[in-house]
Amino acid sequence: MSEATRATPKRIVLKMSGEALASAASDETIDFHTVHRLAAEIVEVRETLGVEIAIVVGGGNIWRGMTGASDGMDRATSDTMGMLGTVINSLALQDALEQLGQPTRVQSAIPMPAVAEPYIRRRAIRHLEKGRVVIFAAGMGAPFFTTDTPAVLRAAEIEAQMVLKGTHGGVDGVYTADPHVDASATRYEEITFMEVVSKDLRVMDLTAITFCQDNALPILVFDIMTPGNLHRALAGEKIGTLVS
Ligand code: UDP
C-alpha cells in the first residue's frame, strides 16, 4: 500500500468520461453492473470519509460533438446532442446512487424541469452540505466545449478543493509519453500545470487545465476502473498523478 500523505479534501468534483459507464465486456452504451459498482464506491467514500461529492459525467459513450461535425453536421447542433448524452448518463448514475439509498440531485445546465433541477450554484452547495450527491448534467449548456471545462468551472463555483479525473482506459495517471505506445513511459506522481501545457500531456482539455492553473485548483488523475481506487485517492494514498 502506498503512503498516505495527501490530505482528504472536504468537497470534490469527480469527472468521469461517459465511457466509464460502458463496459469492455458488453456492447451496452450503459452497463448497469459498471454503473452500480461506481455508485457503490461513491456512496462508500461519502459515508466513510465524509467527502462532499459532485459529479460531472461526460457523454462520449453516446455521442461526441466532433463525431457529427467531422461528418459535416452543424457543430453546435452536434454538441447539443453530446450534452443531451450527458443527461442520459447522469440519470443512470442518479438511479444507481438512489438504489443504494444515497440522496442525489441532477442539475442540468440546459433547463429541462421535468427531468432535472436547473443549475443553481447556491442550491448545489446546499445539497452537498446536506450530504446529497449532486450531478451536473448538460455540461456548460453551451457548444464548443467538452465536459472537462464545466467540471472544473463547477468545482471553482462550489469551492471544491480538488477535481478528481477518473480515467478508464487502463492508464492510471499522467505519463511522460503514451504508455500504450511507448513502453518506457513513466508515471508522474506530481506535475505542475505549466509542465502539462509545455509538454503537451493529454490530461484534460487545455481550456480546463489553464482554468485550473488560474484558479489554483488541483486535479488528481487516477484510474477509476480499479475497485477501491476512489477511496484510496480520497483517503490520501499517493495513487495517480496530482496536477497542481
Ligand atoms: N458538450 C458540449 N458542451 C459542454 C459539454 C459537452 O457541447 O459544455 C458536448 C460535446 O459535443 C462533447 C459531448 O458533449 O463531445 C460529450 O462530452 P465529452 O466529450 O466531454 O464526453 P466524455 O469524453 O467525457 O465522455
PDB file of C-alpha atoms and ligand atoms in Angstrom:
ATOM      1  CA  MET A   1       0.000   0.000   0.000  1.00  0.00           C
ATOM      2  CA  SER A   2       1.310   3.457  -0.834  1.00  0.00           C
ATOM      3  CA  GLU A   3       1.924   6.086   1.827  1.00  0.00           C
ATOM      4  CA  ALA A   4      -0.969   8.296   2.932  1.00  0.00           C
ATOM      5  CA  THR A   5       0.457  11.775   2.562  1.00  0.00           C
ATOM      6  CA  ARG A   6      -2.205  13.773   0.763  1.00  0.00           C
ATOM      7  CA  ALA A   7      -4.973  15.462   2.736  1.00  0.00           C
ATOM      8  CA  THR A   8      -8.564  14.264   2.295  1.00  0.00           C
ATOM      9  CA  PRO A   9     -10.492  17.081   0.595  1.00  0.00           C
ATOM     10  CA  LYS A  10     -13.797  18.240   2.082  1.00  0.00           C
ATOM     11  CA  ARG A  11     -15.544  18.752  -1.256  1.00  0.00           C
ATOM     12  CA  ILE A  12     -14.664  17.493  -4.709  1.00  0.00           C
ATOM     13  CA  VAL A  13     -15.872  17.275  -8.268  1.00  0.00           C
ATOM     14  CA  LEU A  14     -15.441  13.834  -9.764  1.00  0.00           C
ATOM     15  CA  LYS A  15     -15.135  13.910 -13.544  1.00  0.00           C
ATOM     16  CA  MET A  16     -15.773  10.675 -15.383  1.00  0.00           C
ATOM     17  CA  SER A  17     -15.972  10.023 -19.075  1.00  0.00           C
ATOM     18  CA  GLY A  18     -19.193   8.601 -20.381  1.00  0.00           C
ATOM     19  CA  GLU A  19     -17.191   5.583 -21.447  1.00  0.00           C
ATOM     20  CA  ALA A  20     -16.556   4.793 -17.778  1.00  0.00           C
ATOM     21  CA  LEU A  21     -20.248   3.807 -17.646  1.00  0.00           C
ATOM     22  CA  ALA A  22     -19.864   1.421 -20.545  1.00  0.00           C
ATOM     23  CA  SER A  23     -18.009  -1.831 -20.233  1.00  0.00           C
ATOM     24  CA  ALA A  24     -15.411  -3.585 -22.318  1.00  0.00           C
ATOM     25  CA  ALA A  25     -17.292  -6.792 -21.527  1.00  0.00           C
ATOM     26  CA  SER A  26     -20.605  -5.765 -23.101  1.00  0.00           C
ATOM     27  CA  ASP A  27     -21.923  -3.829 -26.094  1.00  0.00           C
ATOM     28  CA  GLU A  28     -24.205  -1.737 -23.914  1.00  0.00           C
ATOM     29  CA  THR A  29     -23.942   2.046 -24.047  1.00  0.00           C
ATOM     30  CA  ILE A  30     -24.517   1.990 -20.316  1.00  0.00           C
ATOM     31  CA  ASP A  31     -23.515  -1.151 -18.463  1.00  0.00           C
ATOM     32  CA  PHE A  32     -25.538  -1.347 -15.269  1.00  0.00           C
ATOM     33  CA  HIS A  33     -23.093  -3.594 -13.496  1.00  0.00           C
ATOM     34  CA  THR A  34     -20.387  -0.969 -14.065  1.00  0.00           C
ATOM     35  CA  VAL A  35     -22.634   1.944 -13.072  1.00  0.00           C
ATOM     36  CA  HIS A  36     -23.655   0.179  -9.853  1.00  0.00           C
ATOM     37  CA  ARG A  37     -20.075  -0.587  -8.924  1.00  0.00           C
ATOM     38  CA  LEU A  38     -19.085   3.056  -9.420  1.00  0.00           C
ATOM     39  CA  ALA A  39     -22.145   4.208  -7.471  1.00  0.00           C
ATOM     40  CA  ALA A  40     -21.292   1.864  -4.592  1.00  0.00           C
ATOM     41  CA  GLU A  41     -17.779   3.303  -4.415  1.00  0.00           C
ATOM     42  CA  ILE A  42     -19.119   6.857  -4.408  1.00  0.00           C
ATOM     43  CA  VAL A  43     -21.553   6.038  -1.581  1.00  0.00           C
ATOM     44  CA  GLU A  44     -18.783   4.318   0.360  1.00  0.00           C
ATOM     45  CA  VAL A  45     -16.455   7.343   0.288  1.00  0.00           C
ATOM     46  CA  ARG A  46     -19.310   9.680   1.146  1.00  0.00           C
ATOM     47  CA  GLU A  47     -20.123   7.622   4.193  1.00  0.00           C
ATOM     48  CA  THR A  48     -16.696   6.626   5.454  1.00  0.00           C
ATOM     49  CA  LEU A  49     -14.664   9.727   4.567  1.00  0.00           C
ATOM     50  CA  GLY A  50     -17.492  12.273   4.687  1.00  0.00           C
ATOM     51  CA  VAL A  51     -16.359  13.890   1.431  1.00  0.00           C
ATOM     52  CA  GLU A  52     -18.949  16.065  -0.302  1.00  0.00           C
ATOM     53  CA  ILE A  53     -19.214  14.830  -3.851  1.00  0.00           C
ATOM     54  CA  ALA A  54     -20.357  16.497  -7.030  1.00  0.00           C
ATOM     55  CA  ILE A  55     -20.062  14.612 -10.295  1.00  0.00           C
ATOM     56  CA  VAL A  56     -19.703  15.565 -13.925  1.00  0.00           C
ATOM     57  CA  VAL A  57     -20.091  12.668 -16.295  1.00  0.00           C
ATOM     58  CA  GLY A  58     -19.302  13.016 -19.988  1.00  0.00           C
ATOM     59  CA  GLY A  59     -21.339  11.721 -22.875  1.00  0.00           C
ATOM     60  CA  GLY A  60     -18.745  10.097 -25.085  1.00  0.00           C
ATOM     61  CA  ASN A  61     -20.351   6.653 -24.790  1.00  0.00           C
ATOM     62  CA  ILE A  62     -23.396   8.125 -26.546  1.00  0.00           C
ATOM     63  CA  TRP A  63     -22.244  10.993 -28.741  1.00  0.00           C
ATOM     64  CA  ARG A  64     -19.382  13.428 -29.121  1.00  0.00           C
ATOM     65  CA  GLY A  65     -19.927  16.684 -30.966  1.00  0.00           C
ATOM     66  CA  MET A  66     -16.844  16.191 -33.111  1.00  0.00           C
ATOM     67  CA  THR A  67     -18.214  12.894 -34.455  1.00  0.00           C
ATOM     68  CA  GLY A  68     -21.067  14.657 -36.201  1.00  0.00           C
ATOM     69  CA  ALA A  69     -19.098  17.791 -37.049  1.00  0.00           C
ATOM     70  CA  SER A  70     -16.425  15.784 -38.855  1.00  0.00           C
ATOM     71  CA  ASP A  71     -19.195  14.260 -40.996  1.00  0.00           C
ATOM     72  CA  GLY A  72     -20.460  17.719 -41.917  1.00  0.00           C
ATOM     73  CA  MET A  73     -23.091  18.271 -39.220  1.00  0.00           C
ATOM     74  CA  ASP A  74     -23.540  21.701 -37.772  1.00  0.00           C
ATOM     75  CA  ARG A  75     -21.095  21.741 -34.856  1.00  0.00           C
ATOM     76  CA  ALA A  76     -23.390  23.493 -32.384  1.00  0.00           C
ATOM     77  CA  THR A  77     -26.208  21.033 -33.088  1.00  0.00           C
ATOM     78  CA  SER A  78     -23.878  18.077 -32.805  1.00  0.00           C
ATOM     79  CA  ASP A  79     -22.505  19.394 -29.499  1.00  0.00           C
ATOM     80  CA  THR A  80     -26.044  19.814 -28.201  1.00  0.00           C
ATOM     81  CA  MET A  81     -26.608  16.119 -28.911  1.00  0.00           C
ATOM     82  CA  GLY A  82     -23.478  15.409 -26.871  1.00  0.00           C
ATOM     83  CA  MET A  83     -24.769  17.495 -23.973  1.00  0.00           C
ATOM     84  CA  LEU A  84     -28.046  15.581 -24.040  1.00  0.00           C
ATOM     85  CA  GLY A  85     -25.991  12.383 -23.836  1.00  0.00           C
ATOM     86  CA  THR A  86     -24.529  13.601 -20.552  1.00  0.00           C
ATOM     87  CA  VAL A  87     -28.073  13.990 -19.211  1.00  0.00           C
ATOM     88  CA  ILE A  88     -28.820  10.346 -20.015  1.00  0.00           C
ATOM     89  CA  ASN A  89     -25.645   9.241 -18.220  1.00  0.00           C
ATOM     90  CA  SER A  90     -26.403  11.491 -15.258  1.00  0.00           C
ATOM     91  CA  LEU A  91     -29.832   9.910 -14.844  1.00  0.00           C
ATOM     92  CA  ALA A  92     -28.316   6.415 -14.974  1.00  0.00           C
ATOM     93  CA  LEU A  93     -25.869   7.359 -12.251  1.00  0.00           C
ATOM     94  CA  GLN A  94     -28.578   9.010 -10.166  1.00  0.00           C
ATOM     95  CA  ASP A  95     -30.688   5.874 -10.387  1.00  0.00           C
ATOM     96  CA  ALA A  96     -27.830   3.661  -9.212  1.00  0.00           C
ATOM     97  CA  LEU A  97     -26.920   6.006  -6.342  1.00  0.00           C
ATOM     98  CA  GLU A  98     -30.503   6.253  -5.162  1.00  0.00           C
ATOM     99  CA  GLN A  99     -30.979   2.497  -5.312  1.00  0.00           C
ATOM    100  CA  LEU A 100     -28.168   2.401  -2.770  1.00  0.00           C
ATOM    101  CA  GLY A 101     -30.056   4.888  -0.576  1.00  0.00           C
ATOM    102  CA  GLN A 102     -27.847   7.869  -1.474  1.00  0.00           C
ATOM    103  CA  PRO A 103     -29.949  11.041  -1.969  1.00  0.00           C
ATOM    104  CA  THR A 104     -28.897  12.593  -5.275  1.00  0.00           C
ATOM    105  CA  ARG A 105     -29.822  15.625  -7.323  1.00  0.00           C
ATOM    106  CA  VAL A 106     -29.206  16.127 -11.011  1.00  0.00           C
ATOM    107  CA  GLN A 107     -28.787  19.764 -12.030  1.00  0.00           C
ATOM    108  CA  SER A 108     -28.874  20.468 -15.736  1.00  0.00           C
ATOM    109  CA  ALA A 109     -27.197  23.407 -17.455  1.00  0.00           C
ATOM    110  CA  ILE A 110     -29.874  23.138 -20.159  1.00  0.00           C
ATOM    111  CA  PRO A 111     -33.223  23.819 -18.483  1.00  0.00           C
ATOM    112  CA  MET A 112     -35.416  20.706 -18.528  1.00  0.00           C
ATOM    113  CA  PRO A 113     -37.566  20.996 -15.401  1.00  0.00           C
ATOM    114  CA  ALA A 114     -39.443  17.753 -15.965  1.00  0.00           C
ATOM    115  CA  VAL A 115     -36.175  15.848 -15.793  1.00  0.00           C
ATOM    116  CA  ALA A 116     -33.729  17.670 -13.538  1.00  0.00           C
ATOM    117  CA  GLU A 117     -33.267  20.773 -11.431  1.00  0.00           C
ATOM    118  CA  PRO A 118     -31.761  23.760 -13.210  1.00  0.00           C
ATOM    119  CA  TYR A 119     -28.157  24.524 -12.293  1.00  0.00           C
ATOM    120  CA  ILE A 120     -28.267  26.902  -9.322  1.00  0.00           C
ATOM    121  CA  ARG A 121     -24.929  27.297  -7.603  1.00  0.00           C
ATOM    122  CA  ARG A 122     -26.178  28.101  -4.131  1.00  0.00           C
ATOM    123  CA  ARG A 123     -28.683  25.272  -4.232  1.00  0.00           C
ATOM    124  CA  ALA A 124     -25.971  22.841  -5.337  1.00  0.00           C
ATOM    125  CA  ILE A 125     -23.845  23.868  -2.349  1.00  0.00           C
ATOM    126  CA  ARG A 126     -26.803  23.392  -0.018  1.00  0.00           C
ATOM    127  CA  HIS A 127     -27.415  19.887  -1.384  1.00  0.00           C
ATOM    128  CA  LEU A 128     -23.772  18.995  -0.793  1.00  0.00           C
ATOM    129  CA  GLU A 129     -23.869  20.332   2.756  1.00  0.00           C
ATOM    130  CA  LYS A 130     -26.869  18.092   3.382  1.00  0.00           C
ATOM    131  CA  GLY A 131     -24.931  15.058   2.228  1.00  0.00           C
ATOM    132  CA  ARG A 132     -26.559  14.729  -1.175  1.00  0.00           C
ATOM    133  CA  VAL A 133     -24.535  13.846  -4.229  1.00  0.00           C
ATOM    134  CA  VAL A 134     -25.000  16.458  -6.963  1.00  0.00           C
ATOM    135  CA  ILE A 135     -24.609  15.503 -10.604  1.00  0.00           C
ATOM    136  CA  PHE A 136     -24.059  18.371 -13.014  1.00  0.00           C
ATOM    137  CA  ALA A 137     -25.585  17.412 -16.359  1.00  0.00           C
ATOM    138  CA  ALA A 138     -25.514  19.013 -19.831  1.00  0.00           C
ATOM    139  CA  GLY A 139     -22.002  20.396 -19.447  1.00  0.00           C
ATOM    140  CA  MET A 140     -21.840  24.181 -19.651  1.00  0.00           C
ATOM    141  CA  GLY A 141     -25.089  24.278 -21.617  1.00  0.00           C
ATOM    142  CA  ALA A 142     -23.011  25.701 -24.462  1.00  0.00           C
ATOM    143  CA  PRO A 143     -21.455  24.043 -27.506  1.00  0.00           C
ATOM    144  CA  PHE A 144     -17.730  24.044 -28.383  1.00  0.00           C
ATOM    145  CA  PHE A 145     -16.715  22.612 -25.013  1.00  0.00           C
ATOM    146  CA  THR A 146     -16.210  19.146 -23.638  1.00  0.00           C
ATOM    147  CA  THR A 147     -17.256  18.196 -20.118  1.00  0.00           C
ATOM    148  CA  ASP A 148     -13.714  18.812 -18.806  1.00  0.00           C
ATOM    149  CA  THR A 149     -14.329  22.559 -18.716  1.00  0.00           C
ATOM    150  CA  PRO A 150     -17.696  22.516 -16.923  1.00  0.00           C
ATOM    151  CA  ALA A 151     -16.200  20.020 -14.445  1.00  0.00           C
ATOM    152  CA  VAL A 152     -13.509  22.484 -13.394  1.00  0.00           C
ATOM    153  CA  LEU A 153     -15.778  25.522 -13.663  1.00  0.00           C
ATOM    154  CA  ARG A 154     -18.362  23.929 -11.361  1.00  0.00           C
ATOM    155  CA  ALA A 155     -15.580  22.887  -8.993  1.00  0.00           C
ATOM    156  CA  ALA A 156     -14.458  26.514  -8.680  1.00  0.00           C
ATOM    157  CA  GLU A 157     -18.040  27.703  -8.328  1.00  0.00           C
ATOM    158  CA  ILE A 158     -18.885  25.345  -5.474  1.00  0.00           C
ATOM    159  CA  GLU A 159     -15.474  25.903  -3.862  1.00  0.00           C
ATOM    160  CA  ALA A 160     -14.329  22.313  -4.205  1.00  0.00           C
ATOM    161  CA  GLN A 161     -10.757  21.687  -3.090  1.00  0.00           C
ATOM    162  CA  MET A 162      -9.953  19.282  -5.871  1.00  0.00           C
ATOM    163  CA  VAL A 163     -11.079  17.835  -9.183  1.00  0.00           C
ATOM    164  CA  LEU A 164     -10.734  14.082  -9.489  1.00  0.00           C
ATOM    165  CA  LYS A 165     -10.396  12.989 -13.086  1.00  0.00           C
ATOM    166  CA  GLY A 166     -11.173   9.296 -13.296  1.00  0.00           C
ATOM    167  CA  THR A 167      -9.567   7.551 -16.230  1.00  0.00           C
ATOM    168  CA  HIS A 168     -10.907   4.381 -17.756  1.00  0.00           C
ATOM    169  CA  GLY A 169      -8.515   3.247 -20.466  1.00  0.00           C
ATOM    170  CA  GLY A 170      -6.086   1.374 -18.243  1.00  0.00           C
ATOM    171  CA  VAL A 171      -3.817   4.417 -17.803  1.00  0.00           C
ATOM    172  CA  ASP A 172      -3.581   5.253 -14.110  1.00  0.00           C
ATOM    173  CA  GLY A 173      -2.271   8.828 -14.247  1.00  0.00           C
ATOM    174  CA  VAL A 174      -0.196  11.196 -16.325  1.00  0.00           C
ATOM    175  CA  TYR A 175       2.770   9.622 -18.127  1.00  0.00           C
ATOM    176  CA  THR A 176       5.875  11.006 -19.786  1.00  0.00           C
ATOM    177  CA  ALA A 177       4.517   9.554 -23.055  1.00  0.00           C
ATOM    178  CA  ASP A 178       1.534   7.414 -24.073  1.00  0.00           C
ATOM    179  CA  PRO A 179       2.199   4.134 -22.189  1.00  0.00           C
ATOM    180  CA  HIS A 180       0.156   2.215 -24.786  1.00  0.00           C
ATOM    181  CA  VAL A 181       2.681   3.300 -27.431  1.00  0.00           C
ATOM    182  CA  ASP A 182       5.933   3.824 -25.512  1.00  0.00           C
ATOM    183  CA  ALA A 183       6.840   1.011 -23.075  1.00  0.00           C
ATOM    184  CA  SER A 184       9.478   3.198 -21.415  1.00  0.00           C
ATOM    185  CA  ALA A 185       6.912   5.839 -20.382  1.00  0.00           C
ATOM    186  CA  THR A 186       6.777   6.519 -16.647  1.00  0.00           C
ATOM    187  CA  ARG A 187       4.037   7.977 -14.481  1.00  0.00           C
ATOM    188  CA  TYR A 188       4.406  11.334 -12.773  1.00  0.00           C
ATOM    189  CA  GLU A 189       3.451  11.278  -9.114  1.00  0.00           C
ATOM    190  CA  GLU A 190       3.109  15.049  -9.240  1.00  0.00           C
ATOM    191  CA  ILE A 191       3.349  17.578 -12.040  1.00  0.00           C
ATOM    192  CA  THR A 192       2.661  21.284 -12.483  1.00  0.00           C
ATOM    193  CA  PHE A 193       0.039  22.796 -14.780  1.00  0.00           C
ATOM    194  CA  MET A 194       2.861  24.534 -16.624  1.00  0.00           C
ATOM    195  CA  GLU A 195       4.605  21.215 -17.384  1.00  0.00           C
ATOM    196  CA  VAL A 196       1.333  19.670 -18.569  1.00  0.00           C
ATOM    197  CA  VAL A 197       0.918  22.525 -21.031  1.00  0.00           C
ATOM    198  CA  SER A 198       4.551  22.806 -22.148  1.00  0.00           C
ATOM    199  CA  LYS A 199       4.941  19.034 -22.603  1.00  0.00           C
ATOM    200  CA  ASP A 200       1.525  18.813 -24.291  1.00  0.00           C
ATOM    201  CA  LEU A 201       0.428  15.987 -21.971  1.00  0.00           C
ATOM    202  CA  ARG A 202      -3.153  14.913 -22.518  1.00  0.00           C
ATOM    203  CA  VAL A 203      -4.634  15.216 -19.043  1.00  0.00           C
ATOM    204  CA  MET A 204      -7.729  17.239 -19.749  1.00  0.00           C
ATOM    205  CA  ASP A 205      -8.650  19.817 -22.361  1.00  0.00           C
ATOM    206  CA  LEU A 206      -6.276  22.745 -22.421  1.00  0.00           C
ATOM    207  CA  THR A 207      -9.103  25.143 -21.557  1.00  0.00           C
ATOM    208  CA  ALA A 208      -9.748  23.170 -18.359  1.00  0.00           C
ATOM    209  CA  ILE A 209      -6.046  22.965 -17.476  1.00  0.00           C
ATOM    210  CA  THR A 210      -5.462  26.696 -17.817  1.00  0.00           C
ATOM    211  CA  PHE A 211      -8.637  27.372 -15.845  1.00  0.00           C
ATOM    212  CA  CYS A 212      -7.333  25.190 -13.004  1.00  0.00           C
ATOM    213  CA  GLN A 213      -3.970  26.909 -13.136  1.00  0.00           C
ATOM    214  CA  ASP A 214      -5.567  30.368 -12.973  1.00  0.00           C
ATOM    215  CA  ASN A 215      -7.738  29.324 -10.056  1.00  0.00           C
ATOM    216  CA  ALA A 216      -5.199  27.153  -8.168  1.00  0.00           C
ATOM    217  CA  LEU A 217      -7.487  24.145  -8.410  1.00  0.00           C
ATOM    218  CA  PRO A 218      -5.582  20.835  -8.210  1.00  0.00           C
ATOM    219  CA  ILE A 219      -6.521  17.874 -10.378  1.00  0.00           C
ATOM    220  CA  LEU A 220      -5.908  14.287  -9.340  1.00  0.00           C
ATOM    221  CA  VAL A 221      -5.803  11.951 -12.323  1.00  0.00           C
ATOM    222  CA  PHE A 222      -6.391   8.331 -11.317  1.00  0.00           C
ATOM    223  CA  ASP A 223      -7.748   5.057 -12.669  1.00  0.00           C
ATOM    224  CA  ILE A 224     -11.359   4.908 -11.535  1.00  0.00           C
ATOM    225  CA  MET A 225     -11.927   1.457 -13.007  1.00  0.00           C
ATOM    226  CA  THR A 226      -9.765  -0.269 -10.389  1.00  0.00           C
ATOM    227  CA  PRO A 227     -12.094  -1.127  -7.500  1.00  0.00           C
ATOM    228  CA  GLY A 228     -11.208   0.773  -4.322  1.00  0.00           C
ATOM    229  CA  ASN A 229      -9.225   3.479  -6.109  1.00  0.00           C
ATOM    230  CA  LEU A 230     -11.722   6.260  -5.409  1.00  0.00           C
ATOM    231  CA  HIS A 231     -11.374   5.534  -1.698  1.00  0.00           C
ATOM    232  CA  ARG A 232      -7.583   5.325  -1.959  1.00  0.00           C
ATOM    233  CA  ALA A 233      -7.428   8.646  -3.826  1.00  0.00           C
ATOM    234  CA  LEU A 234      -9.624  10.450  -1.303  1.00  0.00           C
ATOM    235  CA  ALA A 235      -8.022   8.816   1.727  1.00  0.00           C
ATOM    236  CA  GLY A 236      -4.752  10.418   0.627  1.00  0.00           C
ATOM    237  CA  GLU A 237      -2.850   7.466  -0.782  1.00  0.00           C
ATOM    238  CA  LYS A 238      -0.369   8.547  -3.388  1.00  0.00           C
ATOM    239  CA  ILE A 239      -2.027   6.979  -6.396  1.00  0.00           C
ATOM    240  CA  GLY A 240      -2.371   8.546  -9.828  1.00  0.00           C
ATOM    241  CA  THR A 241      -0.893  11.943 -10.652  1.00  0.00           C
ATOM    242  CA  LEU A 242      -1.525  15.189  -8.819  1.00  0.00           C
ATOM    243  CA  VAL A 243      -1.510  18.207 -11.105  1.00  0.00           C
ATOM    244  CA  SER A 244      -1.139  21.459  -9.193  1.00  0.00           C
TER     245      SER A 244
HETATM  246  N1  UDP B   1     -20.525  19.159 -24.829  1.00  0.00           N
HETATM  247  C1  UDP B   1     -20.718  20.484 -25.147  1.00  0.00           C
HETATM  248  N2  UDP B   1     -20.596  21.431 -24.174  1.00  0.00           N
HETATM  249  C2  UDP B   1     -20.256  21.114 -22.897  1.00  0.00           C
HETATM  250  C3  UDP B   1     -20.034  19.759 -22.578  1.00  0.00           C
HETATM  251  C4  UDP B   1     -20.176  18.806 -23.554  1.00  0.00           C
HETATM  252  O1  UDP B   1     -21.013  20.803 -26.283  1.00  0.00           O
HETATM  253  O2  UDP B   1     -20.155  22.015 -22.060  1.00  0.00           O
HETATM  254  C5  UDP B   1     -20.730  18.118 -25.854  1.00  0.00           C
HETATM  255  C6  UDP B   1     -19.536  17.924 -26.770  1.00  0.00           C
HETATM  256  O3  UDP B   1     -20.011  17.664 -28.057  1.00  0.00           O
HETATM  257  C7  UDP B   1     -18.881  16.677 -26.194  1.00  0.00           C
HETATM  258  C8  UDP B   1     -20.081  15.875 -25.751  1.00  0.00           C
HETATM  259  O4  UDP B   1     -20.971  16.867 -25.235  1.00  0.00           O
HETATM  260  O5  UDP B   1     -18.141  15.976 -27.146  1.00  0.00           O
HETATM  261  C9  UDP B   1     -19.827  14.812 -24.728  1.00  0.00           C
HETATM  262  O6  UDP B   1     -18.960  15.262 -23.728  1.00  0.00           O
HETATM  263  P1  UDP B   1     -17.441  14.753 -23.602  1.00  0.00           P
HETATM  264  O7  UDP B   1     -16.826  14.677 -24.944  1.00  0.00           O
HETATM  265  O8  UDP B   1     -16.771  15.609 -22.594  1.00  0.00           O
HETATM  266  O9  UDP B   1     -17.674  13.302 -23.015  1.00  0.00           O
HETATM  267  P2  UDP B   1     -16.595  12.276 -22.447  1.00  0.00           P
HETATM  268  O10 UDP B   1     -15.500  12.157 -23.461  1.00  0.00           O
HETATM  269  O11 UDP B   1     -16.072  12.850 -21.164  1.00  0.00           O
HETATM  270  O12 UDP B   1     -17.372  11.022 -22.229  1.00  0.00           O
END
